[in-house]
Every structure is written in C-alpha cells, then in structure tokens.
PDB file of C-alpha atoms and ligand atoms in Angstrom:
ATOM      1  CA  UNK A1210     204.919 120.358  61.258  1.00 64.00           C
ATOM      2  CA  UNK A1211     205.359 124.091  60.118  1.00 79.00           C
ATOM      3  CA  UNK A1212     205.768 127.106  61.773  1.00 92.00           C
ATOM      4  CA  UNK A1213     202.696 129.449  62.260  1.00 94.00           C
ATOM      5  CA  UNK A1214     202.851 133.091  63.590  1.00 95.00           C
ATOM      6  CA  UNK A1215     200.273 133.616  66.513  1.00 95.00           C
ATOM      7  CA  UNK A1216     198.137 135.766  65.639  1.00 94.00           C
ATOM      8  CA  UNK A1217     195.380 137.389  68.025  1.00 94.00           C
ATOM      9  CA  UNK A1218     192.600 139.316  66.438  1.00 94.00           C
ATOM     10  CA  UNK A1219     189.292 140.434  68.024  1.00 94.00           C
ATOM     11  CA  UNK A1220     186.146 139.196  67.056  1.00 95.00           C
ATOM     12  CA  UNK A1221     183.147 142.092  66.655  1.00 97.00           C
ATOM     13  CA  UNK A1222     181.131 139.473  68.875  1.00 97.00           C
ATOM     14  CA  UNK A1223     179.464 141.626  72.177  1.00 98.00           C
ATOM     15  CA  UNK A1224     177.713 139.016  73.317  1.00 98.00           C
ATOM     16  CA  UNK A1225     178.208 139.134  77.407  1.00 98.00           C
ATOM     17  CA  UNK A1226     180.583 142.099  77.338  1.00 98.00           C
ATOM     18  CA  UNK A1227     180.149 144.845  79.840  1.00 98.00           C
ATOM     19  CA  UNK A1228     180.521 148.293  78.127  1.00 98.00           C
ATOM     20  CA  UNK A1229     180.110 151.902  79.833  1.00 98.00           C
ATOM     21  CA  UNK A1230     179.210 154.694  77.721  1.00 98.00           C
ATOM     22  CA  UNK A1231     180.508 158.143  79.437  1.00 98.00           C
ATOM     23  CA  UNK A1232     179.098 161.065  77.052  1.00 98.00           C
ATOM     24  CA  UNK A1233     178.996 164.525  77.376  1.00 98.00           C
ATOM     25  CA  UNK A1234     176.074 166.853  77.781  1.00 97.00           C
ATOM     26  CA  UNK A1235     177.342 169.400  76.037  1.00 96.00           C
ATOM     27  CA  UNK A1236     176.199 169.586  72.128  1.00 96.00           C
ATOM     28  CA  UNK A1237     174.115 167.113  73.560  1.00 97.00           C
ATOM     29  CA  UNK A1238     171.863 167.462  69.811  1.00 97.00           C
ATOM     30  CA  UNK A1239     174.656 165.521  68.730  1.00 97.00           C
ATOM     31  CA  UNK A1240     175.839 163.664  71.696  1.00 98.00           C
ATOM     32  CA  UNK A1241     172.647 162.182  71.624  1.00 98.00           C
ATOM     33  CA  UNK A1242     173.057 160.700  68.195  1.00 98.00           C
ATOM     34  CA  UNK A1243     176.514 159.103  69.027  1.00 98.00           C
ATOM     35  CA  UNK A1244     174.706 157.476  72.111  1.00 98.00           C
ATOM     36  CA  UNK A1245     171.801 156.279  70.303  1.00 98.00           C
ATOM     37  CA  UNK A1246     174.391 155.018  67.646  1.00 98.00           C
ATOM     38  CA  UNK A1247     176.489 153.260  69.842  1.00 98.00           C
ATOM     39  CA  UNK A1248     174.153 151.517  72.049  1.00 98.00           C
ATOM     40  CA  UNK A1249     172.108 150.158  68.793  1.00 98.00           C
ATOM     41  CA  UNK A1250     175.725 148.991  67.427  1.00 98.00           C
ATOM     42  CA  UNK A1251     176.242 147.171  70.412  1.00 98.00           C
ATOM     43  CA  UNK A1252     173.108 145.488  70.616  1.00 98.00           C
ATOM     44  CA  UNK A1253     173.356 144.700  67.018  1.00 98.00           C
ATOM     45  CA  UNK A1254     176.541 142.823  67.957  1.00 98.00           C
ATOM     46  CA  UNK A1255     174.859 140.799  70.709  1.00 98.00           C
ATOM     47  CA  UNK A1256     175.435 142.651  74.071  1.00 98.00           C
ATOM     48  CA  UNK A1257     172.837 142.632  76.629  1.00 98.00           C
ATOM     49  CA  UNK A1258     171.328 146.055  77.134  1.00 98.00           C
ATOM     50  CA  UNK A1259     171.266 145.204  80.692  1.00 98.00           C
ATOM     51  CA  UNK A1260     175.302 145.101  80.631  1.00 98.00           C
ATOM     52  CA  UNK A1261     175.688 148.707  79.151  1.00 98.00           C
ATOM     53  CA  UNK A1262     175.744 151.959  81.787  1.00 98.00           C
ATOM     54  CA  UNK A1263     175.562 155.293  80.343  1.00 98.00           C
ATOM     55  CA  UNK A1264     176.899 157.686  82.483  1.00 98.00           C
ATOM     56  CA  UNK A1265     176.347 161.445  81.633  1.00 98.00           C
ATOM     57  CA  UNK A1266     179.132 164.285  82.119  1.00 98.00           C
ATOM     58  CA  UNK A1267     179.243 168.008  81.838  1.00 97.00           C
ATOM     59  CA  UNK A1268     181.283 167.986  78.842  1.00 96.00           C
ATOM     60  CA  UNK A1269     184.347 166.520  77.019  1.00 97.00           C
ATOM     61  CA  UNK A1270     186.266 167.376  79.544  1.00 97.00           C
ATOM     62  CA  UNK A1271     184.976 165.773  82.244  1.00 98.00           C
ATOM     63  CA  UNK A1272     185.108 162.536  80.293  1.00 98.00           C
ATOM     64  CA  UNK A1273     188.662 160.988  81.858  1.00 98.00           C
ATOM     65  CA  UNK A1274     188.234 161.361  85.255  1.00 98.00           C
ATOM     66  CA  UNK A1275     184.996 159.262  85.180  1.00 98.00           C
ATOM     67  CA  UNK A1276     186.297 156.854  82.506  1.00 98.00           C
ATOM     68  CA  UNK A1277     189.068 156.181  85.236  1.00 98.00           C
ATOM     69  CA  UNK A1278     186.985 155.871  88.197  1.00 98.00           C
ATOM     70  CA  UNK A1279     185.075 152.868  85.672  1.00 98.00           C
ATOM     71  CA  UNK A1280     188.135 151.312  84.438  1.00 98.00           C
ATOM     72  CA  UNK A1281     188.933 151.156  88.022  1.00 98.00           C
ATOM     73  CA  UNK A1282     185.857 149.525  89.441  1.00 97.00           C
ATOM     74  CA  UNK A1283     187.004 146.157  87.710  1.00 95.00           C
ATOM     75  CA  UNK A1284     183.373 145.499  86.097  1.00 96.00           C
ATOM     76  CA  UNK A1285     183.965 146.778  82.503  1.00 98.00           C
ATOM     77  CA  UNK A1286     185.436 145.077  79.491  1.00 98.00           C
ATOM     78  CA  UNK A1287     185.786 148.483  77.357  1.00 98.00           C
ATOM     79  CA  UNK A1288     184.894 152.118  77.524  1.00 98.00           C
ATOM     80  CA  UNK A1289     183.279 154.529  74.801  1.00 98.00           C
ATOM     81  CA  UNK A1290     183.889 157.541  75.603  1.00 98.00           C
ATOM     82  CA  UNK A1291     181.622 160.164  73.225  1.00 98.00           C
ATOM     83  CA  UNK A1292     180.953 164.156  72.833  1.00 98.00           C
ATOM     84  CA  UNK A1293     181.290 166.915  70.815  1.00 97.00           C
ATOM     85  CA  UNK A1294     183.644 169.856  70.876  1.00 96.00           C
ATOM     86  CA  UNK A1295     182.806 172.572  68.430  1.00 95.00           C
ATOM     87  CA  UNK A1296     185.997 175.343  67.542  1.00 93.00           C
ATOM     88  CA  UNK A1297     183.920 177.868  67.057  1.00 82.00           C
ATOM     89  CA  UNK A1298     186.544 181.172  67.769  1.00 64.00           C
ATOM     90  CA  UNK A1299     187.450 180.097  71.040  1.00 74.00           C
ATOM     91  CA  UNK A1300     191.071 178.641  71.873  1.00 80.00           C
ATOM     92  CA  UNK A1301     189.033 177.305  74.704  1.00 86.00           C
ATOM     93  CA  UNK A1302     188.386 174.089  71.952  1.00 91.00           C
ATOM     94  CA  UNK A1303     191.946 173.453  72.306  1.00 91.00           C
ATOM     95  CA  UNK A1304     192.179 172.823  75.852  1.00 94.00           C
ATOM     96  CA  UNK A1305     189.275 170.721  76.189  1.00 96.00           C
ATOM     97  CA  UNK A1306     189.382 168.856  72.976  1.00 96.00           C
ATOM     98  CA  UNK A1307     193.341 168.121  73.949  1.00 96.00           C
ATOM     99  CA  UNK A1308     192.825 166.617  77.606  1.00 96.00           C
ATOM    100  CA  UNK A1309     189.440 164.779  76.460  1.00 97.00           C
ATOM    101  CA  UNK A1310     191.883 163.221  73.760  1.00 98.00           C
ATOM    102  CA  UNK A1311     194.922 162.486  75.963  1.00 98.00           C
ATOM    103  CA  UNK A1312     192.941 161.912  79.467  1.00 98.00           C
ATOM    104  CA  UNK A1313     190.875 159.202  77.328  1.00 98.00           C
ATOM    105  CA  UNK A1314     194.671 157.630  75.601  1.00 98.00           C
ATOM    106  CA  UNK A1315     196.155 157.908  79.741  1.00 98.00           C
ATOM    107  CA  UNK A1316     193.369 155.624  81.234  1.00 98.00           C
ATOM    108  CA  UNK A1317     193.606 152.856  78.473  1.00 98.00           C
ATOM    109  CA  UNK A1318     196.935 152.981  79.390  1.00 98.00           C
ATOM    110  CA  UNK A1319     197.295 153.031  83.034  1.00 98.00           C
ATOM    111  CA  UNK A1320     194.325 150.494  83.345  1.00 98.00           C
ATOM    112  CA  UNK A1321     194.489 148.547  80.585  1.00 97.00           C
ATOM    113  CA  UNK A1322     190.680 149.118  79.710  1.00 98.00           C
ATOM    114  CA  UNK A1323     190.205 149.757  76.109  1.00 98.00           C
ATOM    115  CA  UNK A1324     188.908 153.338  75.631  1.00 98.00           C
ATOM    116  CA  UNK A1325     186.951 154.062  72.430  1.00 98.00           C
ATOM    117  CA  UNK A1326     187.088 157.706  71.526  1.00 98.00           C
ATOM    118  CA  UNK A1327     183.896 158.911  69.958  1.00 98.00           C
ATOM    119  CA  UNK A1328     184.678 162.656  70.783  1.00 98.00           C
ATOM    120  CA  UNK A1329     183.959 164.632  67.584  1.00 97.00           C
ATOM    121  CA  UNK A1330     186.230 167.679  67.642  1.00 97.00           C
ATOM    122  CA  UNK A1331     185.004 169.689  64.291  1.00 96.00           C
ATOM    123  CA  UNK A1332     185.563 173.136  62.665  1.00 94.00           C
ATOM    124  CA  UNK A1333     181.912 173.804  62.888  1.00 95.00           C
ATOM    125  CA  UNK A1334     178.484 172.496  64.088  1.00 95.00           C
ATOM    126  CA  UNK A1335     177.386 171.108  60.505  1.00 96.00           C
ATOM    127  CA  UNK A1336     180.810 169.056  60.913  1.00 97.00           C
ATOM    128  CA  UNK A1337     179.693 167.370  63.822  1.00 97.00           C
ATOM    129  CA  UNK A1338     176.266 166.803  62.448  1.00 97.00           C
ATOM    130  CA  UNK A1339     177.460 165.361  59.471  1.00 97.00           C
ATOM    131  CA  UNK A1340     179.186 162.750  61.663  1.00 98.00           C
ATOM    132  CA  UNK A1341     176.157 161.714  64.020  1.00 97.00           C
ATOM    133  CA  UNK A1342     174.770 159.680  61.855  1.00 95.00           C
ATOM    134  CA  UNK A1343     174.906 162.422  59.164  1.00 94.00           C
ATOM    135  CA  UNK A1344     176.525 161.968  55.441  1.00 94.00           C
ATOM    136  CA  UNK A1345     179.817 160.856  56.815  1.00 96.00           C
ATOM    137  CA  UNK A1346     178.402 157.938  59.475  1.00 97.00           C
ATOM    138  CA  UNK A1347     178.068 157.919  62.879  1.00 98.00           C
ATOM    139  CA  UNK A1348     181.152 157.902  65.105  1.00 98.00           C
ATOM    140  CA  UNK A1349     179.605 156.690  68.276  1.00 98.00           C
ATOM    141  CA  UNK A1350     178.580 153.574  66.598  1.00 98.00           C
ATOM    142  CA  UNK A1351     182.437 153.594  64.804  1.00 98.00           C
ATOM    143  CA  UNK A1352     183.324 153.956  68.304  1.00 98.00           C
ATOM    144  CA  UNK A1353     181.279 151.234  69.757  1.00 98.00           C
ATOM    145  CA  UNK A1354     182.805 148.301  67.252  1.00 98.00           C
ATOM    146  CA  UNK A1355     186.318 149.317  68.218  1.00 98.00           C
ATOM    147  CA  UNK A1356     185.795 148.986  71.852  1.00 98.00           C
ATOM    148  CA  UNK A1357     184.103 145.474  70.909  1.00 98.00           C
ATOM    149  CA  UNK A1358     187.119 144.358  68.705  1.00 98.00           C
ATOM    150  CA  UNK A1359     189.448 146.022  71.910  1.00 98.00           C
ATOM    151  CA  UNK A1360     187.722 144.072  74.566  1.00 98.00           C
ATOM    152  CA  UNK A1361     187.868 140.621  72.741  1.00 98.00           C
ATOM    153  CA  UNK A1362     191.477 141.095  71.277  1.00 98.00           C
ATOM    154  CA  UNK A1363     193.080 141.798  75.308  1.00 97.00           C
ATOM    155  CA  UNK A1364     190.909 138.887  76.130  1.00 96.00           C
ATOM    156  CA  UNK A1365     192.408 136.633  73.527  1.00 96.00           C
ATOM    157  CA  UNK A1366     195.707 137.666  74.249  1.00 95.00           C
TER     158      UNK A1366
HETATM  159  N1  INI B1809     182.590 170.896  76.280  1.00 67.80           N
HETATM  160  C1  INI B1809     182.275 170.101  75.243  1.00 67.80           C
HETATM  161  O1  INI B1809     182.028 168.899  75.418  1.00 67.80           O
HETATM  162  N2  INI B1809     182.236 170.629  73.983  1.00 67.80           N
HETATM  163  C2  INI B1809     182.514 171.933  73.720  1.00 67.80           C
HETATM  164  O2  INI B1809     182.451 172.355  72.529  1.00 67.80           O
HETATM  165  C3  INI B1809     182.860 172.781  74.807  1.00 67.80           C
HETATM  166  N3  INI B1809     183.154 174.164  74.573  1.00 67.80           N
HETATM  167  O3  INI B1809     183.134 174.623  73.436  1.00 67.80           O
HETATM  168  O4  INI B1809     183.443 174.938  75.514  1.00 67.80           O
HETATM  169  C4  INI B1809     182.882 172.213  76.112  1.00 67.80           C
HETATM  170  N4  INI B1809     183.208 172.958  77.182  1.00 67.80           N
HETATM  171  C5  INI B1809     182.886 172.555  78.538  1.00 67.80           C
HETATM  172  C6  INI B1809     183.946 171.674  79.149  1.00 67.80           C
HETATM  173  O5  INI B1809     183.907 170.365  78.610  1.00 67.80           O
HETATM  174  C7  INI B1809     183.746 171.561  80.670  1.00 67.80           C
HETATM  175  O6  INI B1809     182.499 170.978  80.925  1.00 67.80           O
HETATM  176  C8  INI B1809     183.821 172.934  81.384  1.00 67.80           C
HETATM  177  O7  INI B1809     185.016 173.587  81.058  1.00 67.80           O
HETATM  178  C9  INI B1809     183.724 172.740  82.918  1.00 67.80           C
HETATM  179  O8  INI B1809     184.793 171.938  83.418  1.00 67.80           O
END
C-alpha cells in the first residue's frame, strides 16, 4: 500500500448551495453588472435561484457589517460581496475601499464563511467598466466561482 497526501479541493458544483449576494448601490451602473454576472454564474453552476438573497447596501462600505450579520444567521454556505469604488481625487476612496477590503477578509475569518470579494476599486470609471463584464471580464461572476470552490472545499475538509 503507498502513501497518498490528502488532498481537499473544491468542486465548482453549486448545486444546493445557499449563497447571499450583499452589493452596493453606489456605481450601481456597474454594480449592477457584477450582480447580473454573478447570479447567472451561479446558476450556470447549478444553484437554485431560490437559494440566492441579494441584499442591497448603501455602498462598499456598508458591505461587512451585513456580510456578518449573514455569516451569522447560520443559513449561508458563502458570501459575495460586490461594488465599486471609484478614486476619483478623493482620499475618501481610501477609507472605504480599505475597510470594504479588510471588513470583508475579518468576517471570513471570525465566522468561517467564505467571503468572495467582487469590490472593484479602480483609478477611474472606464476601469470599472472594463471589468463588469467589459474587455477584462466580469468580476462578480470571478467572484461568484470562488465562493463556489470556497463553500465546497470547507465542506470537504
Ligand atoms: N461607496 C462606494 O461603494 N463606492 C464609492 O466610490 C464611494 N465613494 O467614492 O465615496 C462610496 N462611498 C460611500 C460609502 O460606501 C458609504 O456608503 C458612505 O460613506 C456612508 O457610510
């Protein structure tokens, strides 16, 4: 008999996994296009439409402290967390994009919900375009197969 390393991987299989969607209203031009791109990944992957909540927020940074109250509630397998946050000439990006980014990372980790982050924090508005479903893809639905693979890989493990 040999040896094998376990190894735990995560299938991209939805099917019967309970995903919320928390997105931001503001941008919500783009917003919109990372929702519409993750929920059609999903589906695409086998979830049940009926198992998917969207829940809408001001803005980015509203996103953790709903996320938590989710993660919380015990009836989600993984969390996609989406918005835009546009520099502009503000240092106001910093703030927001910065606690969206590391409120999203401390729920994960204090609830042990995967957290997708789909926030698109760009230069300028034709960055963020480009990325909602633009020329460079769409990162809600980028975000909505790594909070598939997350759910099924802390199931397996
Ligand atoms: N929220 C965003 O989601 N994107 C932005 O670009 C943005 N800018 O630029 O200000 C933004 N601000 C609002 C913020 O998320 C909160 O809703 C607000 O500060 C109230 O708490």
């Amino acid at each position: 008999m040999t040896n094998e390393p376990r190894e735990v991987a995560g299938s991209l299989d939805a099917t019967g996994l309970r995903v919320a969607i928390v997105a931001g209203r503001f941008n919500d031009a783009v917003v919109d296009r990372l929702v519409a791109g993750a929920l059609d990944t999903l589906t695409r992957h086998g979830a049940d439409p009926a198992d998917v909540t969207i829940v809408r927020v001001p803005g980015a940074w509203e996103l953790p402290i709903v996320l938590d109250s989710l993660a919380a509630g015990g009836t989600v397998d993984a969390l996609i967390a989406l918005g835009c946050v546009v520099r502009g000439a503000t240092p106001h990006f910093d703030y927001v994009a910065g606690e969206a980014a590391s409120g999203c990372a401390a729920v994960a980790r204090q609830r042990g919900v995967p957290v997708a982050f789909g926030v698109l924090t760009t230069d300028t508005w034709e960055q963020a375009v480009e990325r909602a479903g633009g020329k460079l893809g769409n990162k809600g639905a980028e975000a909505a197969v790594t909070a598939i693979e997350m759910a099924r890989v802390l199931k397996a493990l």
